[in-house]
Each structure stands twice: as structure tokens, then as C-alpha cells.
PDB file of C-alpha atoms in Angstrom:
ATOM      1  CA  UNK A  68     -39.848 -57.352  53.670  1.00  0.00           C
ATOM      2  CA  UNK A  69     -40.128 -60.763  55.926  1.00  0.00           C
ATOM      3  CA  UNK A  70     -37.281 -61.005  58.905  1.00  0.00           C
ATOM      4  CA  UNK A  71     -33.807 -62.437  57.501  1.00  0.00           C
ATOM      5  CA  UNK A  72     -33.652 -66.522  57.171  1.00  0.00           C
ATOM      6  CA  UNK A  73     -31.100 -68.765  55.871  1.00  0.00           C
ATOM      7  CA  UNK A  74     -30.874 -71.130  53.281  1.00  0.00           C
ATOM      8  CA  UNK A  75     -31.738 -74.805  54.174  1.00  0.00           C
ATOM      9  CA  UNK A  76     -29.806 -75.697  51.013  1.00  0.00           C
ATOM     10  CA  UNK A  77     -26.186 -74.620  49.786  1.00  0.00           C
ATOM     11  CA  UNK A  78     -25.412 -75.860  46.518  1.00  0.00           C
ATOM     12  CA  UNK A  79     -23.720 -75.578  43.062  1.00  0.00           C
ATOM     13  CA  UNK A  80     -24.471 -76.367  39.855  1.00  0.00           C
ATOM     14  CA  UNK A  81     -22.541 -77.380  36.514  1.00  0.00           C
ATOM     15  CA  UNK A  82     -23.918 -75.700  34.030  1.00  0.00           C
ATOM     16  CA  UNK A  83     -21.259 -75.956  30.949  1.00  0.00           C
ATOM     17  CA  UNK A  84     -17.511 -77.488  30.711  1.00  0.00           C
ATOM     18  CA  UNK A  85     -16.274 -73.469  32.362  1.00  0.00           C
ATOM     19  CA  UNK A  86     -19.529 -72.464  33.783  1.00  0.00           C
ATOM     20  CA  UNK A  87     -20.301 -73.121  38.113  1.00  0.00           C
ATOM     21  CA  UNK A  88     -23.278 -71.690  39.297  1.00  0.00           C
ATOM     22  CA  UNK A  89     -24.357 -71.230  43.227  1.00  0.00           C
ATOM     23  CA  UNK A  90     -27.729 -71.701  44.346  1.00  0.00           C
ATOM     24  CA  UNK A  91     -29.784 -71.947  47.860  1.00  0.00           C
ATOM     25  CA  UNK A  92     -32.457 -73.070  49.455  1.00  0.00           C
ATOM     26  CA  UNK A  93     -33.977 -70.949  52.197  1.00  0.00           C
ATOM     27  CA  UNK A  94     -38.272 -70.188  53.466  1.00  0.00           C
ATOM     28  CA  UNK A  95     -40.411 -73.538  53.372  1.00  0.00           C
ATOM     29  CA  UNK A  96     -38.958 -77.251  51.447  1.00  0.00           C
ATOM     30  CA  UNK A  97     -43.148 -77.457  50.814  1.00  0.00           C
ATOM     31  CA  UNK A  98     -44.238 -73.937  49.781  1.00  0.00           C
ATOM     32  CA  UNK A  99     -44.082 -73.092  46.493  1.00  0.00           C
ATOM     33  CA  UNK A 100     -41.616 -72.657  44.524  1.00  0.00           C
ATOM     34  CA  UNK A 101     -40.383 -69.114  43.317  1.00  0.00           C
ATOM     35  CA  UNK A 102     -37.017 -68.519  41.412  1.00  0.00           C
ATOM     36  CA  UNK A 103     -35.070 -65.057  42.373  1.00  0.00           C
ATOM     37  CA  UNK A 104     -33.398 -63.682  38.808  1.00  0.00           C
ATOM     38  CA  UNK A 105     -31.369 -60.586  40.353  1.00  0.00           C
ATOM     39  CA  UNK A 106     -30.179 -57.546  38.678  1.00  0.00           C
ATOM     40  CA  UNK A 107     -27.346 -56.186  36.749  1.00  0.00           C
ATOM     41  CA  UNK A 108     -25.853 -58.921  34.301  1.00  0.00           C
ATOM     42  CA  UNK A 109     -23.268 -59.259  36.776  1.00  0.00           C
ATOM     43  CA  UNK A 110     -25.101 -58.461  40.004  1.00  0.00           C
ATOM     44  CA  UNK A 111     -25.823 -61.344  42.528  1.00  0.00           C
ATOM     45  CA  UNK A 112     -27.957 -62.167  44.643  1.00  0.00           C
ATOM     46  CA  UNK A 113     -27.529 -61.470  48.678  1.00  0.00           C
ATOM     47  CA  UNK A 114     -29.145 -62.564  51.482  1.00  0.00           C
ATOM     48  CA  UNK A 115     -31.474 -60.202  52.235  1.00  0.00           C
ATOM     49  CA  UNK A 116     -32.772 -61.134  48.448  1.00  0.00           C
ATOM     50  CA  UNK A 117     -35.054 -63.855  50.806  1.00  0.00           C
ATOM     51  CA  UNK A 118     -37.335 -61.557  52.455  1.00  0.00           C
ATOM     52  CA  UNK A 119     -39.490 -60.755  49.552  1.00  0.00           C
ATOM     53  CA  UNK A 120     -41.022 -64.584  50.158  1.00  0.00           C
ATOM     54  CA  UNK A 121     -43.434 -65.507  53.034  1.00  0.00           C
ATOM     55  CA  UNK A 122     -41.111 -67.766  54.738  1.00  0.00           C
ATOM     56  CA  UNK A 123     -44.117 -69.999  55.678  1.00  0.00           C
ATOM     57  CA  UNK A 124     -46.137 -70.041  52.176  1.00  0.00           C
ATOM     58  CA  UNK A 125     -42.577 -69.839  49.511  1.00  0.00           C
ATOM     59  CA  UNK A 126     -39.619 -72.616  48.634  1.00  0.00           C
ATOM     60  CA  UNK A 127     -37.654 -69.997  47.820  1.00  0.00           C
ATOM     61  CA  UNK A 128     -34.544 -70.524  44.823  1.00  0.00           C
ATOM     62  CA  UNK A 129     -31.969 -68.162  44.244  1.00  0.00           C
ATOM     63  CA  UNK A 130     -28.825 -68.732  42.365  1.00  0.00           C
ATOM     64  CA  UNK A 131     -25.723 -65.711  41.253  1.00  0.00           C
ATOM     65  CA  UNK A 132     -25.850 -66.183  37.778  1.00  0.00           C
ATOM     66  CA  UNK A 133     -22.319 -66.810  35.490  1.00  0.00           C
ATOM     67  CA  UNK A 134     -20.092 -64.457  36.197  1.00  0.00           C
ATOM     68  CA  UNK A 135     -20.550 -63.004  39.555  1.00  0.00           C
ATOM     69  CA  UNK A 136     -21.832 -63.382  43.077  1.00  0.00           C
ATOM     70  CA  UNK A 137     -19.765 -66.723  44.036  1.00  0.00           C
ATOM     71  CA  UNK A 138     -20.708 -68.682  40.896  1.00  0.00           C
ATOM     72  CA  UNK A 139     -17.257 -69.462  38.717  1.00  0.00           C
ATOM     73  CA  UNK A 140     -15.134 -68.659  37.114  1.00  0.00           C
ATOM     74  CA  UNK A 141     -15.302 -65.193  38.628  1.00  0.00           C
ATOM     75  CA  UNK A 142     -16.186 -61.939  36.234  1.00  0.00           C
ATOM     76  CA  UNK A 143     -15.573 -64.229  33.401  1.00  0.00           C
ATOM     77  CA  UNK A 144     -18.099 -63.430  29.557  1.00  0.00           C
ATOM     78  CA  UNK A 145     -16.804 -66.607  27.782  1.00  0.00           C
ATOM     79  CA  UNK A 146     -20.098 -68.293  26.958  1.00  0.00           C
ATOM     80  CA  UNK A 147     -22.225 -66.112  28.890  1.00  0.00           C
ATOM     81  CA  UNK A 148     -25.143 -64.377  26.939  1.00  0.00           C
ATOM     82  CA  UNK A 149     -29.041 -64.063  28.264  1.00  0.00           C
ATOM     83  CA  UNK A 150     -29.654 -67.308  25.970  1.00  0.00           C
ATOM     84  CA  UNK A 151     -27.306 -69.497  28.364  1.00  0.00           C
ATOM     85  CA  UNK A 152     -28.814 -67.985  31.006  1.00  0.00           C
ATOM     86  CA  UNK A 153     -31.942 -68.781  29.764  1.00  0.00           C
ATOM     87  CA  UNK A 154     -30.972 -72.894  29.926  1.00  0.00           C
ATOM     88  CA  UNK A 155     -29.975 -72.248  33.314  1.00  0.00           C
ATOM     89  CA  UNK A 156     -32.180 -71.488  35.013  1.00  0.00           C
ATOM     90  CA  UNK A 157     -34.552 -74.731  33.235  1.00  0.00           C
ATOM     91  CA  UNK A 158     -31.191 -76.722  34.135  1.00  0.00           C
ATOM     92  CA  UNK A 159     -31.528 -75.292  38.149  1.00  0.00           C
ATOM     93  CA  UNK A 160     -35.862 -76.131  37.725  1.00  0.00           C
ATOM     94  CA  UNK A 161     -34.993 -79.721  36.720  1.00  0.00           C
ATOM     95  CA  UNK A 162     -32.287 -80.071  39.128  1.00  0.00           C
ATOM     96  CA  UNK A 163     -33.517 -78.744  42.445  1.00  0.00           C
ATOM     97  CA  UNK A 164     -36.785 -80.506  41.271  1.00  0.00           C
ATOM     98  CA  UNK A 165     -39.534 -78.321  40.531  1.00  0.00           C
ATOM     99  CA  UNK A 166     -42.534 -78.657  37.645  1.00  0.00           C
ATOM    100  CA  UNK A 167     -43.529 -74.964  37.821  1.00  0.00           C
ATOM    101  CA  UNK A 168     -42.562 -71.715  39.314  1.00  0.00           C
ATOM    102  CA  UNK A 169     -42.968 -67.811  40.220  1.00  0.00           C
ATOM    103  CA  UNK A 170     -40.381 -66.126  38.679  1.00  0.00           C
ATOM    104  CA  UNK A 171     -39.275 -62.770  39.920  1.00  0.00           C
ATOM    105  CA  UNK A 172     -37.156 -60.201  38.914  1.00  0.00           C
ATOM    106  CA  UNK A 173     -35.965 -56.157  39.099  1.00  0.00           C
ATOM    107  CA  UNK A 174     -33.294 -54.607  36.008  1.00  0.00           C
ATOM    108  CA  UNK A 175     -31.467 -56.742  34.333  1.00  0.00           C
ATOM    109  CA  UNK A 176     -33.099 -59.406  36.199  1.00  0.00           C
ATOM    110  CA  UNK A 177     -36.565 -58.567  35.147  1.00  0.00           C
ATOM    111  CA  UNK A 178     -35.889 -58.914  31.599  1.00  0.00           C
ATOM    112  CA  UNK A 179     -34.067 -62.021  31.643  1.00  0.00           C
ATOM    113  CA  UNK A 180     -37.343 -63.624  33.599  1.00  0.00           C
ATOM    114  CA  UNK A 181     -39.452 -61.829  30.254  1.00  0.00           C
ATOM    115  CA  UNK A 182     -36.646 -63.683  28.178  1.00  0.00           C
ATOM    116  CA  UNK A 183     -37.279 -67.032  30.137  1.00  0.00           C
ATOM    117  CA  UNK A 184     -41.105 -67.188  30.366  1.00  0.00           C
ATOM    118  CA  UNK A 185     -40.733 -66.928  26.608  1.00  0.00           C
ATOM    119  CA  UNK A 186     -39.364 -69.577  26.527  1.00  0.00           C
ATOM    120  CA  UNK A 187     -40.640 -71.755  29.091  1.00  0.00           C
ATOM    121  CA  UNK A 188     -43.851 -70.508  29.027  1.00  0.00           C
ATOM    122  CA  UNK A 189     -44.999 -73.428  30.364  1.00  0.00           C
ATOM    123  CA  UNK A 190     -43.158 -73.451  33.959  1.00  0.00           C
ATOM    124  CA  UNK A 191     -44.359 -70.092  34.825  1.00  0.00           C
ATOM    125  CA  UNK A 192     -46.542 -69.676  37.173  1.00  0.00           C
ATOM    126  CA  UNK A 193     -46.359 -65.385  38.033  1.00  0.00           C
ATOM    127  CA  UNK A 194     -44.243 -63.046  36.671  1.00  0.00           C
ATOM    128  CA  UNK A 195     -42.656 -60.475  39.220  1.00  0.00           C
ATOM    129  CA  UNK A 196     -41.747 -57.803  37.543  1.00  0.00           C
ATOM    130  CA  UNK A 197     -39.347 -54.580  38.851  1.00  0.00           C
ATOM    131  CA  UNK A 198     -37.790 -51.947  36.891  1.00  0.00           C
ATOM    132  CA  UNK A 199     -38.422 -52.767  33.674  1.00  0.00           C
ATOM    133  CA  UNK A 200     -35.464 -52.927  30.722  1.00  0.00           C
ATOM    134  CA  UNK A 201     -35.631 -54.698  27.676  1.00  0.00           C
ATOM    135  CA  UNK A 202     -32.578 -54.047  25.629  1.00  0.00           C
ATOM    136  CA  UNK A 203     -33.399 -52.431  23.375  1.00  0.00           C
ATOM    137  CA  UNK A 204     -30.704 -49.008  21.565  1.00  0.00           C
ATOM    138  CA  UNK A 205     -31.841 -46.378  22.783  1.00  0.00           C
ATOM    139  CA  UNK A 206     -32.811 -47.701  26.166  1.00  0.00           C
ATOM    140  CA  UNK A 207     -28.539 -48.484  26.449  1.00  0.00           C
ATOM    141  CA  UNK A 208     -28.551 -44.902  24.640  1.00  0.00           C
ATOM    142  CA  UNK A 209     -30.561 -43.336  27.383  1.00  0.00           C
ATOM    143  CA  UNK A 210     -28.453 -44.218  30.358  1.00  0.00           C
ATOM    144  CA  UNK A 211     -24.869 -44.248  28.818  1.00  0.00           C
ATOM    145  CA  UNK A 212     -25.095 -41.547  25.770  1.00  0.00           C
ATOM    146  CA  UNK A 213     -27.472 -38.790  26.156  1.00  0.00           C
ATOM    147  CA  UNK A 214     -30.244 -38.204  28.980  1.00  0.00           C
ATOM    148  CA  UNK A 215     -29.159 -39.479  31.800  1.00  0.00           C
ATOM    149  CA  UNK A 216     -26.394 -37.458  31.784  1.00  0.00           C
ATOM    150  CA  UNK A 217     -28.224 -34.831  32.179  1.00  0.00           C
ATOM    151  CA  UNK A 218     -29.635 -34.983  34.833  1.00  0.00           C
ATOM    152  CA  UNK A 219     -26.015 -36.099  36.670  1.00  0.00           C
ATOM    153  CA  UNK A 220     -23.677 -33.959  35.024  1.00  0.00           C
ATOM    154  CA  UNK A 221     -21.391 -33.902  37.512  1.00  0.00           C
ATOM    155  CA  UNK A 222     -21.648 -38.209  38.173  1.00  0.00           C
ATOM    156  CA  UNK A 223     -21.461 -38.230  34.447  1.00  0.00           C
ATOM    157  CA  UNK A 224     -18.523 -35.868  34.242  1.00  0.00           C
ATOM    158  CA  UNK A 225     -17.008 -38.247  36.520  1.00  0.00           C
ATOM    159  CA  UNK A 226     -18.398 -41.174  33.937  1.00  0.00           C
ATOM    160  CA  UNK A 227     -16.402 -39.588  31.540  1.00  0.00           C
ATOM    161  CA  UNK A 228     -13.404 -38.661  33.138  1.00  0.00           C
ATOM    162  CA  UNK A 229     -10.707 -42.191  31.786  1.00  0.00           C
ATOM    163  CA  UNK A 230     -12.167 -42.024  27.736  1.00  0.00           C
ATOM    164  CA  UNK A 231     -10.455 -39.811  25.575  1.00  0.00           C
ATOM    165  CA  UNK A 232     -12.561 -37.076  24.048  1.00  0.00           C
ATOM    166  CA  UNK A 233     -12.448 -39.004  20.367  1.00  0.00           C
ATOM    167  CA  UNK A 234     -13.988 -41.856  21.746  1.00  0.00           C
ATOM    168  CA  UNK A 235     -16.938 -40.200  23.683  1.00  0.00           C
ATOM    169  CA  UNK A 236     -19.318 -40.633  20.919  1.00  0.00           C
ATOM    170  CA  UNK A 237     -19.285 -44.728  22.072  1.00  0.00           C
ATOM    171  CA  UNK A 238     -19.233 -45.193  25.735  1.00  0.00           C
ATOM    172  CA  UNK A 239     -20.122 -48.768  25.343  1.00  0.00           C
ATOM    173  CA  UNK A 240     -17.629 -49.273  22.900  1.00  0.00           C
ATOM    174  CA  UNK A 241     -14.893 -47.691  24.898  1.00  0.00           C
ATOM    175  CA  UNK A 242     -15.024 -49.197  27.855  1.00  0.00           C
ATOM    176  CA  UNK A 243     -15.298 -52.045  26.824  1.00  0.00           C
ATOM    177  CA  UNK A 244     -11.651 -52.372  25.447  1.00  0.00           C
ATOM    178  CA  UNK A 245     -11.424 -50.800  29.349  1.00  0.00           C
ATOM    179  CA  UNK A 246     -12.882 -53.610  30.882  1.00  0.00           C
ATOM    180  CA  UNK A 247     -11.348 -56.304  29.385  1.00  0.00           C
ATOM    181  CA  UNK A 248      -7.714 -55.344  28.745  1.00  0.00           C
ATOM    182  CA  UNK A 249      -5.282 -56.857  29.463  1.00  0.00           C
ATOM    183  CA  UNK A 250      -3.720 -54.518  32.051  1.00  0.00           C
ATOM    184  CA  UNK A 251      -5.288 -54.526  35.370  1.00  0.00           C
ATOM    185  CA  UNK A 252      -5.330 -51.526  36.426  1.00  0.00           C
ATOM    186  CA  UNK A 253      -6.721 -50.125  33.692  1.00  0.00           C
ATOM    187  CA  UNK A 254      -9.968 -52.097  34.149  1.00  0.00           C
ATOM    188  CA  UNK A 255     -10.102 -52.229  37.777  1.00  0.00           C
ATOM    189  CA  UNK A 256      -9.932 -48.432  37.083  1.00  0.00           C
ATOM    190  CA  UNK A 257     -12.585 -48.246  34.608  1.00  0.00           C
ATOM    191  CA  UNK A 258     -15.552 -51.289  36.593  1.00  0.00           C
ATOM    192  CA  UNK A 259     -14.598 -48.420  39.405  1.00  0.00           C
ATOM    193  CA  UNK A 260     -16.161 -45.733  37.457  1.00  0.00           C
ATOM    194  CA  UNK A 261     -18.422 -47.855  35.616  1.00  0.00           C
ATOM    195  CA  UNK A 262     -19.176 -48.611  38.350  1.00  0.00           C
ATOM    196  CA  UNK A 263     -19.758 -45.557  40.740  1.00  0.00           C
ATOM    197  CA  UNK A 264     -22.307 -43.731  37.620  1.00  0.00           C
ATOM    198  CA  UNK A 265     -24.680 -47.095  38.426  1.00  0.00           C
ATOM    199  CA  UNK A 266     -24.941 -46.176  41.844  1.00  0.00           C
ATOM    200  CA  UNK A 267     -24.875 -42.544  41.946  1.00  0.00           C
ATOM    201  CA  UNK A 268     -28.035 -42.624  39.570  1.00  0.00           C
ATOM    202  CA  UNK A 269     -29.448 -46.008  41.052  1.00  0.00           C
ATOM    203  CA  UNK A 270     -31.604 -44.548  43.897  1.00  0.00           C
ATOM    204  CA  UNK A 271     -34.068 -40.937  43.947  1.00  0.00           C
ATOM    205  CA  UNK A 272     -32.351 -39.406  47.130  1.00  0.00           C
ATOM    206  CA  UNK A 273     -28.883 -40.572  46.025  1.00  0.00           C
ATOM    207  CA  UNK A 274     -27.324 -42.173  49.685  1.00  0.00           C
ATOM    208  CA  UNK A 275     -23.604 -41.659  49.824  1.00  0.00           C
ATOM    209  CA  UNK A 276     -22.849 -44.832  51.056  1.00  0.00           C
ATOM    210  CA  UNK A 277     -23.802 -46.961  48.197  1.00  0.00           C
ATOM    211  CA  UNK A 278     -22.098 -44.951  45.880  1.00  0.00           C
ATOM    212  CA  UNK A 279     -18.666 -45.876  47.871  1.00  0.00           C
ATOM    213  CA  UNK A 280     -20.143 -50.203  46.555  1.00  0.00           C
ATOM    214  CA  UNK A 281     -18.011 -49.227  43.770  1.00  0.00           C
ATOM    215  CA  UNK A 282     -14.720 -49.424  45.709  1.00  0.00           C
ATOM    216  CA  UNK A 283     -15.161 -52.978  46.535  1.00  0.00           C
ATOM    217  CA  UNK A 284     -13.429 -54.608  43.708  1.00  0.00           C
ATOM    218  CA  UNK A 285     -15.174 -57.409  44.251  1.00  0.00           C
ATOM    219  CA  UNK A 286     -18.812 -56.150  43.687  1.00  0.00           C
ATOM    220  CA  UNK A 287     -17.514 -53.209  40.695  1.00  0.00           C
ATOM    221  CA  UNK A 288     -15.473 -55.778  38.500  1.00  0.00           C
ATOM    222  CA  UNK A 289     -18.574 -58.237  37.179  1.00  0.00           C
ATOM    223  CA  UNK A 290     -21.036 -55.274  37.688  1.00  0.00           C
ATOM    224  CA  UNK A 291     -19.671 -53.315  34.541  1.00  0.00           C
ATOM    225  CA  UNK A 292     -17.840 -56.501  32.839  1.00  0.00           C
ATOM    226  CA  UNK A 293     -20.651 -58.393  31.888  1.00  0.00           C
ATOM    227  CA  UNK A 294     -23.593 -54.834  32.140  1.00  0.00           C
ATOM    228  CA  UNK A 295     -20.572 -54.434  29.472  1.00  0.00           C
ATOM    229  CA  UNK A 296     -20.130 -57.323  27.630  1.00  0.00           C
ATOM    230  CA  UNK A 297     -24.662 -57.596  27.367  1.00  0.00           C
ATOM    231  CA  UNK A 298     -26.116 -54.149  25.816  1.00  0.00           C
ATOM    232  CA  UNK A 299     -22.093 -54.358  23.672  1.00  0.00           C
ATOM    233  CA  UNK A 300     -24.104 -57.305  22.485  1.00  0.00           C
ATOM    234  CA  UNK A 301     -26.865 -56.420  22.363  1.00  0.00           C
ATOM    235  CA  UNK A 302     -28.726 -58.877  24.412  1.00  0.00           C
ATOM    236  CA  UNK A 303     -28.380 -61.346  22.138  1.00  0.00           C
ATOM    237  CA  UNK A 304     -32.352 -60.382  20.703  1.00  0.00           C
ATOM    238  CA  UNK A 305     -33.818 -58.760  18.141  1.00  0.00           C
ATOM    239  CA  UNK A 306     -33.751 -54.537  19.257  1.00  0.00           C
ATOM    240  CA  UNK A 307     -37.400 -54.891  21.470  1.00  0.00           C
ATOM    241  CA  UNK A 308     -37.822 -59.210  21.592  1.00  0.00           C
ATOM    242  CA  UNK A 309     -39.029 -59.616  24.189  1.00  0.00           C
ATOM    243  CA  UNK A 310     -41.671 -56.550  23.140  1.00  0.00           C
ATOM    244  CA  UNK A 311     -42.744 -58.166  20.242  1.00  0.00           C
ATOM    245  CA  UNK A 312     -46.366 -59.293  20.216  1.00  0.00           C
ATOM    246  CA  UNK A 313     -45.241 -63.277  18.615  1.00  0.00           C
ATOM    247  CA  UNK A 314     -42.807 -62.906  22.097  1.00  0.00           C
ATOM    248  CA  UNK A 315     -46.329 -62.116  23.924  1.00  0.00           C
ATOM    249  CA  UNK A 316     -48.628 -63.644  22.709  1.00  0.00           C
ATOM    250  CA  UNK A 317     -46.221 -66.453  24.640  1.00  0.00           C
ATOM    251  CA  UNK A 318     -47.025 -65.497  28.221  1.00  0.00           C
ATOM    252  CA  UNK A 319     -50.092 -62.957  27.930  1.00  0.00           C
ATOM    253  CA  UNK A 320     -52.060 -65.500  30.746  1.00  0.00           C
ATOM    254  CA  UNK A 321     -49.502 -65.607  32.488  1.00  0.00           C
ATOM    255  CA  UNK A 322     -50.417 -63.196  35.283  1.00  0.00           C
ATOM    256  CA  UNK A 323     -47.729 -60.358  36.111  1.00  0.00           C
ATOM    257  CA  UNK A 324     -47.440 -57.581  37.819  1.00  0.00           C
ATOM    258  CA  UNK A 325     -45.563 -54.861  36.616  1.00  0.00           C
ATOM    259  CA  UNK A 326     -43.413 -51.690  39.416  1.00  0.00           C
ATOM    260  CA  UNK A 327     -42.279 -48.993  38.319  1.00  0.00           C
ATOM    261  CA  UNK A 328     -40.538 -45.826  40.027  1.00  0.00           C
ATOM    262  CA  UNK A 329     -41.901 -42.984  38.287  1.00  0.00           C
ATOM    263  CA  UNK A 330     -38.450 -41.009  38.023  1.00  0.00           C
ATOM    264  CA  UNK A 331     -35.862 -44.473  37.315  1.00  0.00           C
ATOM    265  CA  UNK A 332     -33.020 -42.999  35.062  1.00  0.00           C
ATOM    266  CA  UNK A 333     -31.700 -45.927  34.681  1.00  0.00           C
ATOM    267  CA  UNK A 334     -34.892 -47.199  33.504  1.00  0.00           C
ATOM    268  CA  UNK A 335     -37.363 -45.172  32.954  1.00  0.00           C
ATOM    269  CA  UNK A 336     -40.412 -45.598  33.187  1.00  0.00           C
ATOM    270  CA  UNK A 337     -41.371 -45.840  29.794  1.00  0.00           C
ATOM    271  CA  UNK A 338     -40.575 -49.076  28.918  1.00  0.00           C
ATOM    272  CA  UNK A 339     -42.714 -50.132  31.950  1.00  0.00           C
ATOM    273  CA  UNK A 340     -46.098 -48.671  29.668  1.00  0.00           C
ATOM    274  CA  UNK A 341     -44.122 -49.794  26.881  1.00  0.00           C
ATOM    275  CA  UNK A 342     -44.752 -53.424  28.161  1.00  0.00           C
ATOM    276  CA  UNK A 343     -47.998 -52.549  29.504  1.00  0.00           C
ATOM    277  CA  UNK A 344     -49.414 -51.594  26.320  1.00  0.00           C
ATOM    278  CA  UNK A 345     -48.213 -54.708  24.603  1.00  0.00           C
ATOM    279  CA  UNK A 346     -49.536 -56.624  27.106  1.00  0.00           C
ATOM    280  CA  UNK A 347     -52.537 -54.933  28.321  1.00  0.00           C
ATOM    281  CA  UNK A 348     -53.735 -58.344  30.921  1.00  0.00           C
ATOM    282  CA  UNK A 349     -50.602 -57.113  33.196  1.00  0.00           C
ATOM    283  CA  UNK A 350     -51.254 -55.195  36.707  1.00  0.00           C
ATOM    284  CA  UNK A 351     -49.116 -51.990  36.032  1.00  0.00           C
ATOM    285  CA  UNK A 352     -48.251 -49.654  39.551  1.00  0.00           C
ATOM    286  CA  UNK A 353     -46.027 -46.941  39.063  1.00  0.00           C
ATOM    287  CA  UNK A 354     -44.677 -45.326  42.387  1.00  0.00           C
ATOM    288  CA  UNK A 355     -44.673 -41.403  41.950  1.00  0.00           C
ATOM    289  CA  UNK A 356     -41.588 -40.840  45.200  1.00  0.00           C
ATOM    290  CA  UNK A 357     -38.944 -43.465  43.633  1.00  0.00           C
ATOM    291  CA  UNK A 358     -36.055 -44.221  41.154  1.00  0.00           C
ATOM    292  CA  UNK A 359     -35.015 -47.147  40.452  1.00  0.00           C
ATOM    293  CA  UNK A 360     -33.929 -49.465  43.312  1.00  0.00           C
ATOM    294  CA  UNK A 361     -35.815 -52.316  44.445  1.00  0.00           C
ATOM    295  CA  UNK A 362     -35.080 -50.956  48.776  1.00  0.00           C
ATOM    296  CA  UNK A 363     -36.877 -47.938  48.492  1.00  0.00           C
ATOM    297  CA  UNK A 364     -39.685 -47.694  50.555  1.00  0.00           C
ATOM    298  CA  UNK A 365     -43.024 -47.156  48.183  1.00  0.00           C
ATOM    299  CA  UNK A 366     -41.153 -50.442  44.974  1.00  0.00           C
ATOM    300  CA  UNK A 367     -40.839 -52.650  48.657  1.00  0.00           C
ATOM    301  CA  UNK A 368     -44.012 -52.509  49.401  1.00  0.00           C
ATOM    302  CA  UNK A 369     -45.450 -53.581  45.982  1.00  0.00           C
ATOM    303  CA  UNK A 370     -43.012 -56.550  45.078  1.00  0.00           C
ATOM    304  CA  UNK A 371     -43.670 -57.726  48.629  1.00  0.00           C
ATOM    305  CA  UNK A 372     -47.673 -57.356  48.227  1.00  0.00           C
ATOM    306  CA  UNK A 373     -47.258 -59.361  45.184  1.00  0.00           C
ATOM    307  CA  UNK A 374     -45.430 -62.315  46.104  1.00  0.00           C
ATOM    308  CA  UNK A 375     -48.113 -62.260  49.053  1.00  0.00           C
ATOM    309  CA  UNK A 376     -50.654 -61.964  47.148  1.00  0.00           C
ATOM    310  CA  UNK A 377     -49.373 -65.151  44.796  1.00  0.00           C
ATOM    311  CA  UNK A 378     -47.862 -67.111  47.106  1.00  0.00           C
ATOM    312  CA  UNK A 379     -51.437 -69.246  47.592  1.00  0.00           C
ATOM    313  CA  UNK A 380     -52.080 -69.072  43.909  1.00  0.00           C
TER     314      UNK A 380
END
């Protein structure tokens, strides 16, 4: 990754009556524009996210999606849907006076990148996608109901512990009630346990210090509440919508690099492979010794290689 840099511009963009988005610009003000889309939903951006891009060649544009990071209101699910976020990308593009940009997104960010590109294909120069997630029911069920639980049984026991056995047949709905409870203690406890499950399963080699991030409510609450909100509502999309032929046809001529960890148990490789089959012209790299996290060495190297490839495009 490139060395750390500071933004040359930061600001807030009001995108609805209640939502104000934090955004920042870094790198070269005259460089080729690139939009970074963070994961979650609810993950927010971090200073290290500027370092995927050559700061001499790119004008790097990051923003915290509705309800997370420095955007306000904090952890709000009101007026917060996939299509609200797609529209926010367009409002931000117009605000920073960009005609076309490269789009980079991982995990939930790959879903949003695909939804945005399919809605506004003439605004996208290229796509760099990592840890592919398309919000199909089968993908969500694998991670939150049956699948990943067989690989991390001890962490799964912690995840289901707050939920009475009678409710465990639908963990999304069980957590939905608790993450939106009027009782603050119930809500905070659910957010920490949900986020701890994610941290345990995000890398091939789990770093215990990552798991402790779940104890930070400012990190855990927006991640847990917004993810659950989006997953319960199926992203306000048809099941598999971004993989449908009519959806892919809209973006077939956009260069795309897909980077996927072989042992990703949050967003399994079968989804990246399904995207490649639907979009043969895309380039798929499966990293043999990686899980889900963009910070794993093999994935990080390929992400930087991909952004370098497109920097003069």
C-alpha cells in the first residue's frame, strides 16, 4: 500500500432532510478521480483507505455512508437503503465536480459499486471489487444461519448466546429486535456480540486485537444495526439482482478486476465465481492463502496492482 497521506479537502454534504455525509478528497487535485466505497454497511472509512491509490496519479474520494463514521445522524436506519446510497454517490460526484471516476469497493462496498455502476454506467471508468457480496439470501444465510458456524463453532456459540433457543431459527430477525430495542443496554450488547462474530471470521488468521474492536460501541453499533437493517430488507433488491443478465449487460464494457480470498467465510468465493461467469470479460484473481479482509497480504498486493493498472486509464 502507498504511504499514509492527509486529505486536502474535507466537508459535509447534505443528501436528505436528515442525512449529512462526511467526505474527503486526498492525493492529486488534478489526478484521475477514484471513489472508495467502504464495507458493512456501516463500516465507515479510515485513513488507511487512502493508501490503496497512487497519490500522485489519483484524486481520491472517500465518504462515510449514511449512519456511520462521521456522517450524521449516527447509526440511523431512517431513509437508509441501497438506492439512497446509489443516489448519494451521484450527488457527491456532482458536488466534487467529477464527470467520470473509477470505483473501488470491497465486501458490501462491492455490492454498492455494482448497484451504482448498473444505475450510472456512463459515470464509471473501471471497477476494482474485493470479497464479492451480492446480498443473495443464500449468502446471508451462509454467514448468519448455517455455513460459517461449522468452521467457527466457538465463536458461533458466543453469537447465539444472547438469543433464546426458540428464536434461533432466524438470527437476523432475532438480532433485528435487539439492535433496535428501546432499551439501550440490550441494543449495545447485541451490537457488540454481532460485531465480535464478524471480527472472528474476517481473516484467515484471526488477530485477537481485531476482535476487541467490537467493544467500541462507536464502531460496533452502526456496523451491526445497519448491516442487520440491510440484510433483513434484502437490500431492497430482487434476489441476485446485480448478477442478472440485464444488470450485467449495462456494465459489460467497463473494465473490472475482482479479487477474492479462497478461504473467505464471510463472502465465500462462490459469489465471486458467479460474478465472473456472468461477466466473462472481468478479471478474477482468487488468492490462495487469504480470507475476507483487504488487509491480508495477497489481497492487498493485488488491490494496489489493480489501482496502479487503471491509474492512467
